[in-house]
Short mmCIF file of C-alpha atoms in Angstrom, two decimals:
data_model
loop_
_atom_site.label_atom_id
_atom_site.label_comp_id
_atom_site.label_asym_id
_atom_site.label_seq_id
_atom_site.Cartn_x
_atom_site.Cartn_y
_atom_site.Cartn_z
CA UNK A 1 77.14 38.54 -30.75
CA UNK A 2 75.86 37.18 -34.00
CA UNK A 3 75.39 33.49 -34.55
CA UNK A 4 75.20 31.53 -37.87
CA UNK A 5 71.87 30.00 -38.64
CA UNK A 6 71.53 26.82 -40.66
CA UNK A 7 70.32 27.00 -43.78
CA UNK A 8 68.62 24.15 -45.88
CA UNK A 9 68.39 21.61 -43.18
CA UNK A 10 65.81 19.72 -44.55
CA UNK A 11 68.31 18.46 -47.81
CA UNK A 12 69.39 14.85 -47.67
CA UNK A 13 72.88 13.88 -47.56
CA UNK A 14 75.00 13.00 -50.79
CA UNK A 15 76.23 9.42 -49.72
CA UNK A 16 77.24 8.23 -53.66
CA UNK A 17 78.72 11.38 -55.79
CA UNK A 18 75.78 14.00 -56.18
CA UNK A 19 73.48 11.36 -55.77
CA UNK A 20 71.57 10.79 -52.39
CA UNK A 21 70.78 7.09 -50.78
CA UNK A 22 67.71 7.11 -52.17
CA UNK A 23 67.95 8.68 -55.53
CA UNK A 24 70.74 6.09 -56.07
CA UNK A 25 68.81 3.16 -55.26
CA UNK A 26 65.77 4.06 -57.53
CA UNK A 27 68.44 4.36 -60.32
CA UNK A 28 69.48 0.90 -59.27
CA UNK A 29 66.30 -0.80 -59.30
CA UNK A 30 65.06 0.71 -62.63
CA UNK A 31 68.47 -0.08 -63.97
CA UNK A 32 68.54 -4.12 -62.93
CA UNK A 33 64.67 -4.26 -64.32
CA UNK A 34 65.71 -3.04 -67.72
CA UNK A 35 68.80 -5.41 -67.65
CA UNK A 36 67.02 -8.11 -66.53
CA UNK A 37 64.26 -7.31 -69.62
CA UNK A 38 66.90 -7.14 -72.21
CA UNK A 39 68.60 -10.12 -71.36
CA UNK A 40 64.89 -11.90 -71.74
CA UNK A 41 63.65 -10.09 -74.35
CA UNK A 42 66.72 -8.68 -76.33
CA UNK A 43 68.90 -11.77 -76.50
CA UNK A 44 65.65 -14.15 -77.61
CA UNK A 45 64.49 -11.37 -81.03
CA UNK A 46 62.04 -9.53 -78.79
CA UNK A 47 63.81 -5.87 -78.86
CA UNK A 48 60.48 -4.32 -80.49
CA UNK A 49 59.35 -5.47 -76.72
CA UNK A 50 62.09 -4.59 -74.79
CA UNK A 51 61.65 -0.31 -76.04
CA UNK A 52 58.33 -0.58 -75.03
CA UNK A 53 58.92 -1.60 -71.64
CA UNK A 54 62.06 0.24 -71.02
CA UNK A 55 61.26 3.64 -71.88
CA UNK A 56 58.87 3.83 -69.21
CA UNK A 57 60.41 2.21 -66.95
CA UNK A 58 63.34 4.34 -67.59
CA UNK A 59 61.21 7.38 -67.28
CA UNK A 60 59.33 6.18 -63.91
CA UNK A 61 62.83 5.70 -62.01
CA UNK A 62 64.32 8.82 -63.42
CA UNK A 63 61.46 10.76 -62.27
CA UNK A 64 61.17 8.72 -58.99
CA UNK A 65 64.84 10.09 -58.09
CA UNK A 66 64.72 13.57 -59.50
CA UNK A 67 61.25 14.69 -60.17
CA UNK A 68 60.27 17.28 -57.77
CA UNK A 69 56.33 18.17 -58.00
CA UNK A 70 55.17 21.64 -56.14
CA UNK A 71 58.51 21.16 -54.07
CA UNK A 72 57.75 17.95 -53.01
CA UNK A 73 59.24 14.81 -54.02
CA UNK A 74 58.10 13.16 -56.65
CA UNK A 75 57.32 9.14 -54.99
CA UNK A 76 54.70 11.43 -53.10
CA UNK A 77 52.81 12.79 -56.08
CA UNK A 78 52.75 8.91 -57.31
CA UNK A 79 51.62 7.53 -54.12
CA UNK A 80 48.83 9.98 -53.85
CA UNK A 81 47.64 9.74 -57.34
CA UNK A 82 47.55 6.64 -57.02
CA UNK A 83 45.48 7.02 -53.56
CA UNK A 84 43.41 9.37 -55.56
CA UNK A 85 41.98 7.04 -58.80
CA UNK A 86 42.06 4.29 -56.58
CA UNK A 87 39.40 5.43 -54.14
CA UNK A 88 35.66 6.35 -55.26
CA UNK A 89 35.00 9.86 -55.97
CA UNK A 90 31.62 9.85 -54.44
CA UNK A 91 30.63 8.44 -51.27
CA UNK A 92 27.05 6.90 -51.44
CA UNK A 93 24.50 6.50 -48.63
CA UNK A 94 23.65 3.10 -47.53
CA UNK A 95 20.00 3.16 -46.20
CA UNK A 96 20.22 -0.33 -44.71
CA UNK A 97 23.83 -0.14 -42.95
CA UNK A 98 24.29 -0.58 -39.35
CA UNK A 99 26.72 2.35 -37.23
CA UNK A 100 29.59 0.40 -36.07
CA UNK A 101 29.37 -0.84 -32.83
CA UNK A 102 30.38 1.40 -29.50
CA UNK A 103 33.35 0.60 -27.59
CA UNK A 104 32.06 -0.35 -23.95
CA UNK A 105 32.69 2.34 -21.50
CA UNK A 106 35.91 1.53 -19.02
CA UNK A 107 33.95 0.02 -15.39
CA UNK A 108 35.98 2.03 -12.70
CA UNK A 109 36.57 -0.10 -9.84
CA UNK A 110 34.24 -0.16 -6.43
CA UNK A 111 37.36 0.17 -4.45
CA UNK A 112 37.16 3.97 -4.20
CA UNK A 113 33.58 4.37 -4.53
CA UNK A 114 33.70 6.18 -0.82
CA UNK A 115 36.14 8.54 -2.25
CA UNK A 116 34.47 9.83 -5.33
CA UNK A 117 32.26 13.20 -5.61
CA UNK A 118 28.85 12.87 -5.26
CA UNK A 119 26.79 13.97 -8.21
CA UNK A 120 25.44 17.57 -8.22
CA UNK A 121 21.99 16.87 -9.16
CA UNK A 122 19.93 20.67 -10.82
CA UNK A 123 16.07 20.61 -10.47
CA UNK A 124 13.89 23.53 -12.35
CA UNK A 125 13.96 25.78 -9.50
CA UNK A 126 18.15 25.82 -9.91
CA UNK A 127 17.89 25.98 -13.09
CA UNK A 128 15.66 29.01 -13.16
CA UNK A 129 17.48 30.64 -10.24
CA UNK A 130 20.89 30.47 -12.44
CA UNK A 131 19.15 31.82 -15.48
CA UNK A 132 17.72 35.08 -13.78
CA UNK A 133 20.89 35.50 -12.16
CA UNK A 134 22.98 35.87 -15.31
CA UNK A 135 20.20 37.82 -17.09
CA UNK A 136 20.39 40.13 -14.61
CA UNK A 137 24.00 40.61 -14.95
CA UNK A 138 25.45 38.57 -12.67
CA UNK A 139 24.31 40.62 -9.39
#
């Protein structure tokens, strides 16, 4: 008996036309921010302004929704470039900086003190006993 197996299980579901949840809302925002600019800029003589902003904004949610880098979407490339020139590329030695401080170790309670295992204490003599034994082989 042969059963179907699913195939592309991983894809998101199309909630608005072709467009996923997600896809649509970067649309959206990008979309109200270069409305919002052209009613400020636009309507007051500013439109030399209003290109410059709204190109790349344009561009940024366009390839937020459907920008795929090495298969992967395209809000993680940004995040981790972003990650990437925001931390320092080399990490420098501190002479004078302290470790941070241990945690303190967990006290277990005296209440079953009688119960626990005594420590196995090994002296030299053990020690070398156990060492000839396992040169040896084991015999």
């Amino acid at each position: 008996m042969q059963f179907k197996v699913p195939q592309n299980i991983d894809m998101q579901d199309r909630i608005i036309g072709p467009l996923t949840l997600g896809q649509f809302f970067y649309l959206l925002f990008g979309g109200l921010i270069i409305y919002i600019l052209f009613n400020k800029l636009v309507l007051e003589g500013l439109s030399f302004f209003f290109w410059i902003l709204a190109i790349p904004i344009g561009l940024l949610s366009f390839a937020m929704a459907f920008l795929k880098v090495n298969d992967r979407p395209f809000p993680y490339f940004f995040l981790a470039a972003i990650r990437f020139l925001s931390q320092p590329r080399q990490r420098v030695w501190q002479h004078g900086a302290e470790a941070p401080p241990k945690k303190p170790a967990k006290a277990k309670p005296d209440g079953d003190s009688a119960a626990a295992a005594p420590k196995k204490s090994l002296d030299a003599v053990k020690v070398n006993e156990l060492a000839d034994i396992l040169d040896k082989g084991g015999s």
